[in-house]
Amino acid sequence: MQDHLISTKVAALTAEHEVPSNVVLAPMSSGFTLRFEETGAIWFCAEAALLLDIDNEDTSPEWLARCGGRSAVPAKPNTGNSKCSSHLGISCLGFVEQLNCGYTVPKAIDSAGSFSLAVIYAPSSLIEPRTLLTVNPLGHENYVFLSERDNAIVLTDDQGSFVLRCPLKTECDGFRLVVFSRNAEGEFSLCVDMQEIKTDQTQVLPSKNEDRSDLFIGCRSHRAGILKTLGKFVLADVVLWPGKDILASQTKTPGSRTGSEYDVLMSYFKEVISHEL
């Protein structure tokens, strides 16, 4: 774990009365922190201890990565909108329809290189989640975004030059895991609930090596408008692998052994999120 995270002191919550056992969350094992860190991941886990000044109602908290040495800051329209939540015993951040609760990790991604992103979230049964993640290049009008809408997971860009769409066959009564990646040649891959992988060859991001992209979580950009793109869901985790396409082995050779990054992610989702021990 990075030094700045170790040195951050977060006071523990205390209570004078006995707390019901059903609201007590078990602490996260340090084993997955090390395993994600060894894969080169930047892992944002919505634990209360990683959200600084969460009790300040006037501002939304800075969100420290559990590993990877980065932090996510509230998008400019997110002025105190972020709220802690929990779902099925998992600590989460809540996202509200037509209210910007988003975060950004500035200059997180090399626009011309490979990267992979994973998001673990629980959709609302009544209101679709809409925007989940956005890769927004600095100084360019186009951007790539991942959303759940119209009963499908959709990866596309703002100009509509490509679309990867995976229909959702069943309702989600727990958490959903979605992974997408981009290789150095510009090919995007999308994997939904550990099953289906689709790819598309495109060049929607800038090709200049010096260009960087901001990562937005739960929104498209710093713009205060476009409220129709903001839906409802609770977010447990976002994992970024800069410079790595973790779906490449499955994409090129279906059925082959996956890489260490994908294996760690699957183990975490099954053991910690889905409780499949």
PDB file of C-alpha atoms in Angstrom:
ATOM      1  CA  MET A   1       0.000   0.000   0.000  1.00  0.00           C
ATOM      2  CA  GLN A   2       1.235   3.451  -0.782  1.00  0.00           C
ATOM      3  CA  ASP A   3       2.882   5.602   1.881  1.00  0.00           C
ATOM      4  CA  HIS A   4       0.319   8.417   1.779  1.00  0.00           C
ATOM      5  CA  LEU A   5      -2.463   5.944   2.531  1.00  0.00           C
ATOM      6  CA  ILE A   6      -0.596   4.394   5.430  1.00  0.00           C
ATOM      7  CA  SER A   7       0.045   7.777   6.991  1.00  0.00           C
ATOM      8  CA  THR A   8      -3.608   8.829   6.798  1.00  0.00           C
ATOM      9  CA  LYS A   9      -5.303   8.524  10.186  1.00  0.00           C
ATOM     10  CA  VAL A  10      -9.027   7.939  10.275  1.00  0.00           C
ATOM     11  CA  ALA A  11     -10.739   7.852  13.640  1.00  0.00           C
ATOM     12  CA  ALA A  12     -12.779   4.764  14.436  1.00  0.00           C
ATOM     13  CA  LEU A  13     -16.493   5.091  15.068  1.00  0.00           C
ATOM     14  CA  THR A  14     -17.545   4.412  18.653  1.00  0.00           C
ATOM     15  CA  ALA A  15     -20.909   3.758  20.276  1.00  0.00           C
ATOM     16  CA  GLU A  16     -21.930   3.662  23.923  1.00  0.00           C
ATOM     17  CA  HIS A  17     -24.619   1.057  23.293  1.00  0.00           C
ATOM     18  CA  GLU A  18     -24.481  -2.417  21.810  1.00  0.00           C
ATOM     19  CA  VAL A  19     -24.777  -2.385  18.014  1.00  0.00           C
ATOM     20  CA  PRO A  20     -27.012  -5.021  16.355  1.00  0.00           C
ATOM     21  CA  SER A  21     -24.927  -7.721  14.712  1.00  0.00           C
ATOM     22  CA  ASN A  22     -26.732  -7.389  11.388  1.00  0.00           C
ATOM     23  CA  VAL A  23     -25.337  -3.875  10.826  1.00  0.00           C
ATOM     24  CA  VAL A  24     -21.745  -4.697  11.760  1.00  0.00           C
ATOM     25  CA  LEU A  25     -19.567  -5.186   8.690  1.00  0.00           C
ATOM     26  CA  ALA A  26     -16.534  -7.426   8.895  1.00  0.00           C
ATOM     27  CA  PRO A  27     -13.255  -5.603   8.130  1.00  0.00           C
ATOM     28  CA  MET A  28     -11.734  -6.208   4.730  1.00  0.00           C
ATOM     29  CA  SER A  29      -8.933  -8.759   4.673  1.00  0.00           C
ATOM     30  CA  SER A  30      -5.532  -7.261   3.860  1.00  0.00           C
ATOM     31  CA  GLY A  31      -4.872 -10.194   1.530  1.00  0.00           C
ATOM     32  CA  PHE A  32      -6.772  -8.735  -1.411  1.00  0.00           C
ATOM     33  CA  THR A  33      -5.072  -5.368  -0.995  1.00  0.00           C
ATOM     34  CA  LEU A  34      -1.707  -7.027  -1.563  1.00  0.00           C
ATOM     35  CA  ARG A  35      -3.011  -9.171  -4.405  1.00  0.00           C
ATOM     36  CA  PHE A  36      -4.527  -6.218  -6.274  1.00  0.00           C
ATOM     37  CA  GLU A  37      -1.407  -4.151  -5.637  1.00  0.00           C
ATOM     38  CA  GLU A  38       0.784  -6.895  -7.116  1.00  0.00           C
ATOM     39  CA  THR A  39      -1.227  -6.728 -10.358  1.00  0.00           C
ATOM     40  CA  GLY A  40      -0.575  -2.983 -10.690  1.00  0.00           C
ATOM     41  CA  ALA A  41      -4.176  -2.012  -9.943  1.00  0.00           C
ATOM     42  CA  ILE A  42      -5.582   1.242  -8.611  1.00  0.00           C
ATOM     43  CA  TRP A  43      -8.420  -0.024  -6.422  1.00  0.00           C
ATOM     44  CA  PHE A  44     -11.191   2.214  -5.133  1.00  0.00           C
ATOM     45  CA  CYS A  45     -13.170   0.361  -2.479  1.00  0.00           C
ATOM     46  CA  ALA A  46     -16.086   2.223  -0.876  1.00  0.00           C
ATOM     47  CA  GLU A  47     -15.083   1.572   2.717  1.00  0.00           C
ATOM     48  CA  ALA A  48     -15.880   4.389   5.126  1.00  0.00           C
ATOM     49  CA  ALA A  49     -12.250   4.540   6.287  1.00  0.00           C
ATOM     50  CA  LEU A  50     -11.174   5.525   2.757  1.00  0.00           C
ATOM     51  CA  LEU A  51     -13.649   8.411   2.510  1.00  0.00           C
ATOM     52  CA  LEU A  52     -12.148  11.489   4.166  1.00  0.00           C
ATOM     53  CA  ASP A  53     -14.392  13.903   6.104  1.00  0.00           C
ATOM     54  CA  ILE A  54     -17.490  11.888   5.231  1.00  0.00           C
ATOM     55  CA  ASP A  55     -19.457  13.621   8.011  1.00  0.00           C
ATOM     56  CA  ASN A  56     -19.078  17.068   6.419  1.00  0.00           C
ATOM     57  CA  GLU A  57     -22.464  17.644   4.778  1.00  0.00           C
ATOM     58  CA  ASP A  58     -21.270  20.679   2.816  1.00  0.00           C
ATOM     59  CA  THR A  59     -18.730  18.786   0.726  1.00  0.00           C
ATOM     60  CA  SER A  60     -18.355  15.279  -0.651  1.00  0.00           C
ATOM     61  CA  PRO A  61     -15.389  13.320   0.691  1.00  0.00           C
ATOM     62  CA  GLU A  62     -12.121  12.700  -1.074  1.00  0.00           C
ATOM     63  CA  TRP A  63     -11.927   8.984  -1.875  1.00  0.00           C
ATOM     64  CA  LEU A  64      -8.570   7.305  -1.257  1.00  0.00           C
ATOM     65  CA  ALA A  65      -7.616   4.264  -3.290  1.00  0.00           C
ATOM     66  CA  ARG A  66      -7.094   1.142  -1.215  1.00  0.00           C
ATOM     67  CA  CYS A  67      -3.980   0.536  -3.286  1.00  0.00           C
ATOM     68  CA  GLY A  68      -2.321   2.274  -6.221  1.00  0.00           C
ATOM     69  CA  GLY A  69      -1.394   5.596  -4.636  1.00  0.00           C
ATOM     70  CA  ARG A  70      -4.206   7.720  -6.116  1.00  0.00           C
ATOM     71  CA  SER A  71      -7.339   9.438  -4.899  1.00  0.00           C
ATOM     72  CA  ALA A  72     -10.660  10.342  -6.506  1.00  0.00           C
ATOM     73  CA  VAL A  73     -12.113  13.795  -5.928  1.00  0.00           C
ATOM     74  CA  PRO A  74     -15.736  14.861  -6.308  1.00  0.00           C
ATOM     75  CA  ALA A  75     -16.755  16.077  -9.744  1.00  0.00           C
ATOM     76  CA  LYS A  76     -17.397  19.820  -9.668  1.00  0.00           C
ATOM     77  CA  PRO A  77     -21.223  19.508  -9.506  1.00  0.00           C
ATOM     78  CA  ASN A  78     -20.945  16.981  -6.644  1.00  0.00           C
ATOM     79  CA  THR A  79     -21.198  19.453  -3.770  1.00  0.00           C
ATOM     80  CA  GLY A  80     -22.044  17.323  -0.762  1.00  0.00           C
ATOM     81  CA  ASN A  81     -24.171  14.832  -2.696  1.00  0.00           C
ATOM     82  CA  SER A  82     -22.205  11.679  -1.811  1.00  0.00           C
ATOM     83  CA  LYS A  83     -23.680   9.427   0.855  1.00  0.00           C
ATOM     84  CA  CYS A  84     -22.389   6.212   2.397  1.00  0.00           C
ATOM     85  CA  SER A  85     -24.620   3.203   2.021  1.00  0.00           C
ATOM     86  CA  SER A  86     -24.500  -0.569   2.326  1.00  0.00           C
ATOM     87  CA  HIS A  87     -26.049  -3.402   0.358  1.00  0.00           C
ATOM     88  CA  LEU A  88     -26.022  -7.058   1.366  1.00  0.00           C
ATOM     89  CA  GLY A  89     -23.352  -6.288   3.967  1.00  0.00           C
ATOM     90  CA  ILE A  90     -21.050  -4.482   1.492  1.00  0.00           C
ATOM     91  CA  SER A  91     -20.005  -0.859   2.046  1.00  0.00           C
ATOM     92  CA  CYS A  92     -21.070   1.335  -0.868  1.00  0.00           C
ATOM     93  CA  LEU A  93     -21.544   4.851  -2.154  1.00  0.00           C
ATOM     94  CA  GLY A  94     -25.047   5.796  -3.237  1.00  0.00           C
ATOM     95  CA  PHE A  95     -25.795   7.408  -6.611  1.00  0.00           C
ATOM     96  CA  VAL A  96     -29.093   9.231  -7.151  1.00  0.00           C
ATOM     97  CA  GLU A  97     -31.143   9.847 -10.295  1.00  0.00           C
ATOM     98  CA  GLN A  98     -30.523  13.289 -11.867  1.00  0.00           C
ATOM     99  CA  LEU A  99     -28.164  14.333  -9.062  1.00  0.00           C
ATOM    100  CA  ASN A 100     -24.422  14.422  -9.665  1.00  0.00           C
ATOM    101  CA  CYS A 101     -22.755  12.181  -7.076  1.00  0.00           C
ATOM    102  CA  GLY A 102     -19.775  11.543  -9.342  1.00  0.00           C
ATOM    103  CA  TYR A 103     -16.036  11.383  -8.798  1.00  0.00           C
ATOM    104  CA  THR A 104     -12.997  11.890 -10.989  1.00  0.00           C
ATOM    105  CA  VAL A 105      -9.432  10.596 -10.993  1.00  0.00           C
ATOM    106  CA  PRO A 106      -7.529  13.278 -12.937  1.00  0.00           C
ATOM    107  CA  LYS A 107      -5.141  12.192 -15.704  1.00  0.00           C
ATOM    108  CA  ALA A 108      -5.526   8.560 -14.689  1.00  0.00           C
ATOM    109  CA  ILE A 109      -5.226   6.975 -18.136  1.00  0.00           C
ATOM    110  CA  ASP A 110      -2.863   7.222 -21.097  1.00  0.00           C
ATOM    111  CA  SER A 111      -5.255   7.997 -23.945  1.00  0.00           C
ATOM    112  CA  ALA A 112      -3.101   6.199 -26.505  1.00  0.00           C
ATOM    113  CA  GLY A 113      -2.268   3.090 -24.474  1.00  0.00           C
ATOM    114  CA  SER A 114      -3.917   0.047 -22.992  1.00  0.00           C
ATOM    115  CA  PHE A 115      -6.076   0.117 -19.887  1.00  0.00           C
ATOM    116  CA  SER A 116      -8.738  -1.925 -18.128  1.00  0.00           C
ATOM    117  CA  LEU A 117     -11.565  -0.887 -15.830  1.00  0.00           C
ATOM    118  CA  ALA A 118     -13.829  -2.960 -13.603  1.00  0.00           C
ATOM    119  CA  VAL A 119     -16.906  -1.736 -11.738  1.00  0.00           C
ATOM    120  CA  ILE A 120     -18.917  -3.593  -9.089  1.00  0.00           C
ATOM    121  CA  TYR A 121     -22.332  -2.123  -8.359  1.00  0.00           C
ATOM    122  CA  ALA A 122     -25.924  -2.985  -7.455  1.00  0.00           C
ATOM    123  CA  PRO A 123     -28.563  -1.513  -9.774  1.00  0.00           C
ATOM    124  CA  SER A 124     -31.861  -0.140  -8.550  1.00  0.00           C
ATOM    125  CA  SER A 125     -34.906  -2.301  -9.290  1.00  0.00           C
ATOM    126  CA  LEU A 126     -36.931   0.735 -10.371  1.00  0.00           C
ATOM    127  CA  ILE A 127     -34.532   3.281 -11.915  1.00  0.00           C
ATOM    128  CA  GLU A 128     -31.763   2.317 -14.328  1.00  0.00           C
ATOM    129  CA  PRO A 129     -28.164   3.148 -13.319  1.00  0.00           C
ATOM    130  CA  ARG A 130     -27.250   4.904 -16.593  1.00  0.00           C
ATOM    131  CA  THR A 131     -23.682   6.288 -16.527  1.00  0.00           C
ATOM    132  CA  LEU A 132     -21.217   4.101 -14.605  1.00  0.00           C
ATOM    133  CA  LEU A 133     -17.735   5.063 -15.859  1.00  0.00           C
ATOM    134  CA  THR A 134     -16.336   7.571 -18.359  1.00  0.00           C
ATOM    135  CA  VAL A 135     -12.878   7.899 -19.898  1.00  0.00           C
ATOM    136  CA  ASN A 136     -12.702  11.557 -20.898  1.00  0.00           C
ATOM    137  CA  PRO A 137      -9.566  12.742 -22.779  1.00  0.00           C
ATOM    138  CA  LEU A 138      -8.258  16.172 -21.851  1.00  0.00           C
ATOM    139  CA  GLY A 139      -8.845  18.821 -24.506  1.00  0.00           C
ATOM    140  CA  HIS A 140     -11.043  16.611 -26.707  1.00  0.00           C
ATOM    141  CA  GLU A 141     -14.798  16.660 -27.180  1.00  0.00           C
ATOM    142  CA  ASN A 142     -15.298  12.906 -27.575  1.00  0.00           C
ATOM    143  CA  TYR A 143     -15.225  10.426 -24.699  1.00  0.00           C
ATOM    144  CA  VAL A 144     -15.967   6.762 -23.987  1.00  0.00           C
ATOM    145  CA  PHE A 145     -18.559   5.808 -21.395  1.00  0.00           C
ATOM    146  CA  LEU A 146     -20.025   2.676 -19.851  1.00  0.00           C
ATOM    147  CA  SER A 147     -23.688   2.604 -18.865  1.00  0.00           C
ATOM    148  CA  GLU A 148     -26.554   0.342 -17.929  1.00  0.00           C
ATOM    149  CA  ARG A 149     -29.664   1.464 -19.771  1.00  0.00           C
ATOM    150  CA  ASP A 150     -32.539  -0.021 -21.775  1.00  0.00           C
ATOM    151  CA  ASN A 151     -31.933  -3.402 -20.114  1.00  0.00           C
ATOM    152  CA  ALA A 152     -28.394  -3.682 -21.465  1.00  0.00           C
ATOM    153  CA  ILE A 153     -24.785  -2.869 -20.637  1.00  0.00           C
ATOM    154  CA  VAL A 154     -23.519  -0.437 -23.249  1.00  0.00           C
ATOM    155  CA  LEU A 155     -19.973   0.734 -23.991  1.00  0.00           C
ATOM    156  CA  THR A 156     -19.832   3.515 -26.572  1.00  0.00           C
ATOM    157  CA  ASP A 157     -18.490   6.986 -27.238  1.00  0.00           C
ATOM    158  CA  ASP A 158     -20.254  10.334 -27.269  1.00  0.00           C
ATOM    159  CA  GLN A 159     -20.016  10.631 -31.057  1.00  0.00           C
ATOM    160  CA  GLY A 160     -21.499   7.165 -31.579  1.00  0.00           C
ATOM    161  CA  SER A 161     -18.609   5.849 -33.653  1.00  0.00           C
ATOM    162  CA  PHE A 162     -18.817   2.407 -32.008  1.00  0.00           C
ATOM    163  CA  VAL A 163     -21.160   0.489 -29.711  1.00  0.00           C
ATOM    164  CA  LEU A 164     -20.625  -2.657 -27.654  1.00  0.00           C
ATOM    165  CA  ARG A 165     -23.943  -3.842 -26.223  1.00  0.00           C
ATOM    166  CA  CYS A 166     -24.649  -6.821 -23.982  1.00  0.00           C
ATOM    167  CA  PRO A 167     -28.365  -7.444 -23.266  1.00  0.00           C
ATOM    168  CA  LEU A 168     -29.197  -8.304 -19.662  1.00  0.00           C
ATOM    169  CA  LYS A 169     -31.088 -11.583 -19.575  1.00  0.00           C
ATOM    170  CA  THR A 170     -32.109 -11.600 -15.906  1.00  0.00           C
ATOM    171  CA  GLU A 171     -32.715  -9.061 -13.155  1.00  0.00           C
ATOM    172  CA  CYS A 172     -29.851  -8.497 -10.753  1.00  0.00           C
ATOM    173  CA  ASP A 173     -30.756  -9.179  -7.113  1.00  0.00           C
ATOM    174  CA  GLY A 174     -27.199  -8.619  -5.905  1.00  0.00           C
ATOM    175  CA  PHE A 175     -24.104  -7.023  -7.397  1.00  0.00           C
ATOM    176  CA  ARG A 176     -23.101  -6.846 -11.027  1.00  0.00           C
ATOM    177  CA  LEU A 177     -19.517  -6.992 -12.305  1.00  0.00           C
ATOM    178  CA  VAL A 178     -18.638  -5.297 -15.593  1.00  0.00           C
ATOM    179  CA  VAL A 179     -15.142  -5.101 -17.098  1.00  0.00           C
ATOM    180  CA  PHE A 180     -13.999  -3.268 -20.185  1.00  0.00           C
ATOM    181  CA  SER A 181     -10.557  -2.776 -21.677  1.00  0.00           C
ATOM    182  CA  ARG A 182      -8.709  -1.149 -24.531  1.00  0.00           C
ATOM    183  CA  ASN A 183      -5.541  -2.484 -26.124  1.00  0.00           C
ATOM    184  CA  ALA A 184      -2.765  -0.476 -27.752  1.00  0.00           C
ATOM    185  CA  GLU A 185      -4.315  -0.979 -31.198  1.00  0.00           C
ATOM    186  CA  GLY A 186      -7.572   0.677 -30.163  1.00  0.00           C
ATOM    187  CA  GLU A 187      -9.697  -2.446 -29.724  1.00  0.00           C
ATOM    188  CA  PHE A 188     -12.248  -2.289 -26.911  1.00  0.00           C
ATOM    189  CA  SER A 189     -13.485  -5.393 -25.111  1.00  0.00           C
ATOM    190  CA  LEU A 190     -16.495  -5.722 -22.804  1.00  0.00           C
ATOM    191  CA  CYS A 191     -17.241  -8.493 -20.310  1.00  0.00           C
ATOM    192  CA  VAL A 192     -20.489  -8.626 -18.294  1.00  0.00           C
ATOM    193  CA  ASP A 193     -20.969 -10.824 -15.226  1.00  0.00           C
ATOM    194  CA  MET A 194     -17.934 -12.959 -16.095  1.00  0.00           C
ATOM    195  CA  GLN A 195     -19.612 -14.435 -19.148  1.00  0.00           C
ATOM    196  CA  GLU A 196     -19.749 -12.592 -22.438  1.00  0.00           C
ATOM    197  CA  ILE A 197     -16.867 -10.773 -24.110  1.00  0.00           C
ATOM    198  CA  LYS A 198     -17.422  -8.560 -27.130  1.00  0.00           C
ATOM    199  CA  THR A 199     -14.813  -6.573 -29.023  1.00  0.00           C
ATOM    200  CA  ASP A 200     -14.760  -3.711 -31.495  1.00  0.00           C
ATOM    201  CA  GLN A 201     -11.904  -2.136 -33.410  1.00  0.00           C
ATOM    202  CA  THR A 202     -11.969   1.639 -33.175  1.00  0.00           C
ATOM    203  CA  GLN A 203      -9.841   4.722 -32.648  1.00  0.00           C
ATOM    204  CA  VAL A 204     -12.094   7.065 -30.705  1.00  0.00           C
ATOM    205  CA  LEU A 205      -9.440   8.265 -28.260  1.00  0.00           C
ATOM    206  CA  PRO A 206      -6.618  10.617 -29.253  1.00  0.00           C
ATOM    207  CA  SER A 207      -3.476   8.962 -30.585  1.00  0.00           C
ATOM    208  CA  LYS A 208      -0.917  11.445 -29.275  1.00  0.00           C
ATOM    209  CA  ASN A 209       1.277   9.867 -26.639  1.00  0.00           C
ATOM    210  CA  GLU A 210       1.257  12.944 -24.411  1.00  0.00           C
ATOM    211  CA  ASP A 211      -2.524  12.972 -24.065  1.00  0.00           C
ATOM    212  CA  ARG A 212      -4.077  11.858 -20.781  1.00  0.00           C
ATOM    213  CA  SER A 213      -7.666  11.035 -19.910  1.00  0.00           C
ATOM    214  CA  ASP A 214      -9.603  11.713 -16.730  1.00  0.00           C
ATOM    215  CA  LEU A 215     -11.578   8.838 -15.244  1.00  0.00           C
ATOM    216  CA  PHE A 216     -15.081   9.834 -14.129  1.00  0.00           C
ATOM    217  CA  ILE A 217     -17.080   7.573 -11.834  1.00  0.00           C
ATOM    218  CA  GLY A 218     -20.865   7.809 -11.967  1.00  0.00           C
ATOM    219  CA  CYS A 219     -20.952  10.778 -14.363  1.00  0.00           C
ATOM    220  CA  ARG A 220     -19.639  11.951 -17.743  1.00  0.00           C
ATOM    221  CA  SER A 221     -17.621  15.077 -16.908  1.00  0.00           C
ATOM    222  CA  HIS A 222     -17.464  18.202 -14.748  1.00  0.00           C
ATOM    223  CA  ARG A 223     -20.471  19.688 -16.558  1.00  0.00           C
ATOM    224  CA  ALA A 224     -23.350  20.570 -14.276  1.00  0.00           C
ATOM    225  CA  GLY A 225     -25.998  19.656 -16.847  1.00  0.00           C
ATOM    226  CA  ILE A 226     -26.807  16.406 -18.683  1.00  0.00           C
ATOM    227  CA  LEU A 227     -28.822  15.181 -15.682  1.00  0.00           C
ATOM    228  CA  LYS A 228     -30.643  12.623 -17.822  1.00  0.00           C
ATOM    229  CA  THR A 229     -27.423  10.583 -17.919  1.00  0.00           C
ATOM    230  CA  LEU A 230     -27.421  10.165 -14.117  1.00  0.00           C
ATOM    231  CA  GLY A 231     -29.277   7.156 -12.720  1.00  0.00           C
ATOM    232  CA  LYS A 232     -29.592   5.268  -9.458  1.00  0.00           C
ATOM    233  CA  PHE A 233     -27.316   2.534  -8.075  1.00  0.00           C
ATOM    234  CA  VAL A 234     -24.973   1.737  -5.211  1.00  0.00           C
ATOM    235  CA  LEU A 235     -21.276   1.391  -5.964  1.00  0.00           C
ATOM    236  CA  ALA A 236     -18.923  -0.973  -4.168  1.00  0.00           C
ATOM    237  CA  ASP A 237     -15.671  -0.934  -6.176  1.00  0.00           C
ATOM    238  CA  VAL A 238     -13.873   0.523  -9.165  1.00  0.00           C
ATOM    239  CA  VAL A 239     -10.561  -0.993 -10.271  1.00  0.00           C
ATOM    240  CA  LEU A 240      -8.248   0.518 -12.888  1.00  0.00           C
ATOM    241  CA  TRP A 241      -5.267  -1.207 -14.492  1.00  0.00           C
ATOM    242  CA  PRO A 242      -3.291   1.486 -16.352  1.00  0.00           C
ATOM    243  CA  GLY A 243      -1.336   0.092 -19.288  1.00  0.00           C
ATOM    244  CA  LYS A 244      -2.960  -3.373 -19.167  1.00  0.00           C
ATOM    245  CA  ASP A 245      -5.659  -5.121 -21.152  1.00  0.00           C
ATOM    246  CA  ILE A 246      -6.751  -7.801 -18.677  1.00  0.00           C
ATOM    247  CA  LEU A 247      -9.288  -9.280 -21.128  1.00  0.00           C
ATOM    248  CA  ALA A 248      -6.709  -9.868 -23.853  1.00  0.00           C
ATOM    249  CA  SER A 249      -6.024 -13.538 -23.093  1.00  0.00           C
ATOM    250  CA  GLN A 250      -9.717 -14.428 -23.148  1.00  0.00           C
ATOM    251  CA  THR A 251     -10.357 -12.324 -26.241  1.00  0.00           C
ATOM    252  CA  LYS A 252      -7.558 -13.855 -28.311  1.00  0.00           C
ATOM    253  CA  THR A 253      -7.937 -17.457 -27.153  1.00  0.00           C
ATOM    254  CA  PRO A 254     -11.402 -18.258 -25.777  1.00  0.00           C
ATOM    255  CA  GLY A 255     -11.247 -20.760 -22.940  1.00  0.00           C
ATOM    256  CA  SER A 256      -7.563 -20.186 -22.223  1.00  0.00           C
ATOM    257  CA  ARG A 257      -6.231 -19.568 -18.738  1.00  0.00           C
ATOM    258  CA  THR A 258      -6.816 -15.977 -17.701  1.00  0.00           C
ATOM    259  CA  GLY A 259      -4.113 -13.645 -16.490  1.00  0.00           C
ATOM    260  CA  SER A 260      -3.388 -12.850 -12.854  1.00  0.00           C
ATOM    261  CA  GLU A 261      -5.283  -9.535 -12.929  1.00  0.00           C
ATOM    262  CA  TYR A 262      -8.536 -11.132 -14.069  1.00  0.00           C
ATOM    263  CA  ASP A 263      -8.115 -14.047 -11.651  1.00  0.00           C
ATOM    264  CA  VAL A 264      -7.679 -11.743  -8.648  1.00  0.00           C
ATOM    265  CA  LEU A 265     -10.740  -9.736  -9.666  1.00  0.00           C
ATOM    266  CA  MET A 266     -12.854 -12.893 -10.018  1.00  0.00           C
ATOM    267  CA  SER A 267     -11.686 -14.225  -6.661  1.00  0.00           C
ATOM    268  CA  TYR A 268     -12.539 -10.939  -4.956  1.00  0.00           C
ATOM    269  CA  PHE A 269     -15.983 -10.778  -6.550  1.00  0.00           C
ATOM    270  CA  LYS A 270     -16.853 -14.360  -5.648  1.00  0.00           C
ATOM    271  CA  GLU A 271     -15.393 -14.499  -2.141  1.00  0.00           C
ATOM    272  CA  VAL A 272     -16.035 -10.986  -0.810  1.00  0.00           C
ATOM    273  CA  ILE A 273     -18.944  -9.604  -2.847  1.00  0.00           C
ATOM    274  CA  SER A 274     -20.953 -12.747  -3.657  1.00  0.00           C
ATOM    275  CA  HIS A 275     -19.782 -14.753  -0.617  1.00  0.00           C
ATOM    276  CA  GLU A 276     -19.063 -17.812  -2.744  1.00  0.00           C
ATOM    277  CA  LEU A 277     -16.463 -19.521  -0.555  1.00  0.00           C
TER     278      LEU A 277
END
